[in-house]
C-alpha atoms as an extended CHARMM CRD file, in Angstrom:
* protein
*
        76  EXT
         1         1  UNK       CA             -3.6180000000       -0.6470000000        6.4320000000  PROA      1               0.0000000000
         2         2  UNK       CA             -6.9730000000       -1.2640000000        4.8050000000  PROA      2               0.0000000000
         3         3  UNK       CA             -7.5440000000       -1.5310000000        1.0650000000  PROA      3               0.0000000000
         4         4  UNK       CA            -11.0600000000       -0.8020000000       -0.1440000000  PROA      4               0.0000000000
         5         5  UNK       CA            -11.8520000000       -2.1650000000       -3.5760000000  PROA      5               0.0000000000
         6         6  UNK       CA            -14.5640000000        0.3260000000       -4.3860000000  PROA      6               0.0000000000
         7         7  UNK       CA            -17.2440000000       -1.6610000000       -6.2080000000  PROA      7               0.0000000000
         8         8  UNK       CA            -19.9680000000        0.4410000000       -4.5300000000  PROA      8               0.0000000000
         9         9  UNK       CA            -20.1010000000       -1.9930000000       -1.6130000000  PROA      9               0.0000000000
        10        10  UNK       CA            -20.5030000000       -0.6680000000        1.9020000000  PROA      10              0.0000000000
        11        11  UNK       CA            -17.5920000000       -1.3680000000        4.2200000000  PROA      11              0.0000000000
        12        12  UNK       CA            -17.5020000000       -1.3650000000        8.0040000000  PROA      12              0.0000000000
        13        13  UNK       CA            -15.7210000000        1.4930000000        9.6940000000  PROA      13              0.0000000000
        14        14  UNK       CA            -12.1250000000        0.6140000000       10.4560000000  PROA      14              0.0000000000
        15        15  UNK       CA             -9.6140000000        2.1000000000       12.8410000000  PROA      15              0.0000000000
        16        16  UNK       CA             -6.7730000000        1.7190000000       10.3570000000  PROA      16              0.0000000000
        17        17  UNK       CA             -4.2560000000        4.5440000000       10.1190000000  PROA      17              0.0000000000
        18        18  UNK       CA             -3.9660000000        4.0960000000        6.3630000000  PROA      18              0.0000000000
        19        19  UNK       CA             -6.9560000000        3.4760000000        4.1140000000  PROA      19              0.0000000000
        20        20  UNK       CA             -6.7190000000        3.2770000000        0.3400000000  PROA      20              0.0000000000
        21        21  UNK       CA             -9.7360000000        3.0580000000       -1.9370000000  PROA      21              0.0000000000
        22        22  UNK       CA             -8.7450000000        1.4870000000       -5.2230000000  PROA      22              0.0000000000
        23        23  UNK       CA            -12.0820000000        2.4680000000       -6.7710000000  PROA      23              0.0000000000
        24        24  UNK       CA            -12.5760000000       -0.6530000000       -8.8480000000  PROA      24              0.0000000000
        25        25  UNK       CA            -15.7720000000       -1.2690000000      -10.7440000000  PROA      25              0.0000000000
        26        26  UNK       CA            -17.7170000000       -4.3640000000       -9.7140000000  PROA      26              0.0000000000
        27        27  UNK       CA            -17.5330000000       -6.8300000000      -12.6060000000  PROA      27              0.0000000000
        28        28  UNK       CA            -20.5560000000       -8.8140000000      -11.3550000000  PROA      28              0.0000000000
        29        29  UNK       CA            -22.9380000000       -9.6180000000      -14.1570000000  PROA      29              0.0000000000
        30        30  UNK       CA            -20.4320000000       -8.6550000000      -16.8320000000  PROA      30              0.0000000000
        31        31  UNK       CA            -18.5500000000      -10.8240000000      -19.2990000000  PROA      31              0.0000000000
        32        32  UNK       CA            -15.2660000000      -12.6360000000      -18.6140000000  PROA      32              0.0000000000
        33        33  UNK       CA            -13.2640000000       -9.7600000000      -20.1260000000  PROA      33              0.0000000000
        34        34  UNK       CA            -14.5180000000       -7.4160000000      -17.3850000000  PROA      34              0.0000000000
        35        35  UNK       CA            -13.3430000000       -9.8810000000      -14.7220000000  PROA      35              0.0000000000
        36        36  UNK       CA             -9.9560000000      -10.2590000000      -16.4190000000  PROA      36              0.0000000000
        37        37  UNK       CA             -9.5700000000       -6.4700000000      -16.5950000000  PROA      37              0.0000000000
        38        38  UNK       CA            -10.4220000000       -6.1350000000      -12.8910000000  PROA      38              0.0000000000
        39        39  UNK       CA             -7.9590000000       -8.8880000000      -11.9860000000  PROA      39              0.0000000000
        40        40  UNK       CA             -5.2280000000       -7.1250000000      -13.9760000000  PROA      40              0.0000000000
        41        41  UNK       CA             -5.9850000000       -3.8030000000      -12.2490000000  PROA      41              0.0000000000
        42        42  UNK       CA             -5.7780000000       -5.4750000000       -8.8290000000  PROA      42              0.0000000000
        43        43  UNK       CA             -2.5010000000       -7.1520000000       -9.7440000000  PROA      43              0.0000000000
        44        44  UNK       CA             -1.0440000000       -3.8350000000      -10.9120000000  PROA      44              0.0000000000
        45        45  UNK       CA             -2.1740000000       -2.0560000000       -7.7350000000  PROA      45              0.0000000000
        46        46  UNK       CA             -0.6740000000       -4.8090000000       -5.5440000000  PROA      46              0.0000000000
        47        47  UNK       CA              2.6810000000       -4.5080000000       -7.3290000000  PROA      47              0.0000000000
        48        48  UNK       CA              2.5760000000       -0.7100000000       -6.9050000000  PROA      48              0.0000000000
        49        49  UNK       CA              1.6950000000       -1.0440000000       -3.2190000000  PROA      49              0.0000000000
        50        50  UNK       CA              4.5320000000       -3.5230000000       -2.7030000000  PROA      50              0.0000000000
        51        51  UNK       CA              7.0210000000       -1.0600000000       -4.2360000000  PROA      51              0.0000000000
        52        52  UNK       CA              5.6920000000        1.8410000000       -2.1560000000  PROA      52              0.0000000000
        53        53  UNK       CA              5.9860000000       -0.2360000000        1.0170000000  PROA      53              0.0000000000
        54        54  UNK       CA              9.5980000000       -1.1210000000        0.1400000000  PROA      54              0.0000000000
        55        55  UNK       CA             10.4120000000        2.5700000000       -0.2960000000  PROA      55              0.0000000000
        56        56  UNK       CA              8.6590000000        3.4170000000        2.9700000000  PROA      56              0.0000000000
        57        57  UNK       CA             10.6010000000        0.7080000000        4.8290000000  PROA      57              0.0000000000
        58        58  UNK       CA             13.8980000000        1.8970000000        3.3220000000  PROA      58              0.0000000000
        59        59  UNK       CA             13.1360000000        5.4740000000        4.3790000000  PROA      59              0.0000000000
        60        60  UNK       CA             12.3000000000        4.3510000000        7.9250000000  PROA      60              0.0000000000
        61        61  UNK       CA             15.4740000000        2.2490000000        8.1100000000  PROA      61              0.0000000000
        62        62  UNK       CA             17.5360000000        5.2320000000        6.9440000000  PROA      62              0.0000000000
        63        63  UNK       CA             15.9140000000        7.5030000000        9.5360000000  PROA      63              0.0000000000
        64        64  UNK       CA             16.6490000000        4.9670000000       12.2860000000  PROA      64              0.0000000000
        65        65  UNK       CA             20.2660000000        4.7590000000       11.1350000000  PROA      65              0.0000000000
        66        66  UNK       CA             20.6260000000        8.5450000000       11.0230000000  PROA      66              0.0000000000
        67        67  UNK       CA             18.9640000000        8.8910000000       14.4310000000  PROA      67              0.0000000000
        68        68  UNK       CA             21.2470000000        6.2100000000       15.8930000000  PROA      68              0.0000000000
        69        69  UNK       CA             24.3850000000        7.8780000000       14.4860000000  PROA      69              0.0000000000
        70        70  UNK       CA             23.2280000000       11.2480000000       15.8010000000  PROA      70              0.0000000000
        71        71  UNK       CA             22.5960000000        9.6930000000       19.2200000000  PROA      71              0.0000000000
        72        72  UNK       CA             26.1150000000        8.1620000000       19.2710000000  PROA      72              0.0000000000
        73        73  UNK       CA             27.6360000000       11.5640000000       18.3840000000  PROA      73              0.0000000000
        74        74  UNK       CA             25.8660000000       13.1770000000       21.3350000000  PROA      74              0.0000000000
        75        75  UNK       CA             27.1110000000       10.4550000000       23.7010000000  PROA      75              0.0000000000
        76        76  UNK       CA             30.7490000000       10.9710000000       22.6220000000  PROA      76              0.0000000000
């Protein structure tokens, strides 16, 4: 997974399966409030990503469990 911050900065091409562009504005040259706002946006996006990854992991675990139970039924 690759997270692009936006900021109108060129990024190298990646071979990642998942790429998210968070589209943040570059606070360079702006006042402290702009930096604080950007930091808060990043923090919020990290928390959201963490929750989405938890859900994704739970879904994968459930699918493995269902697949394993189905496999055991076939063996019986």
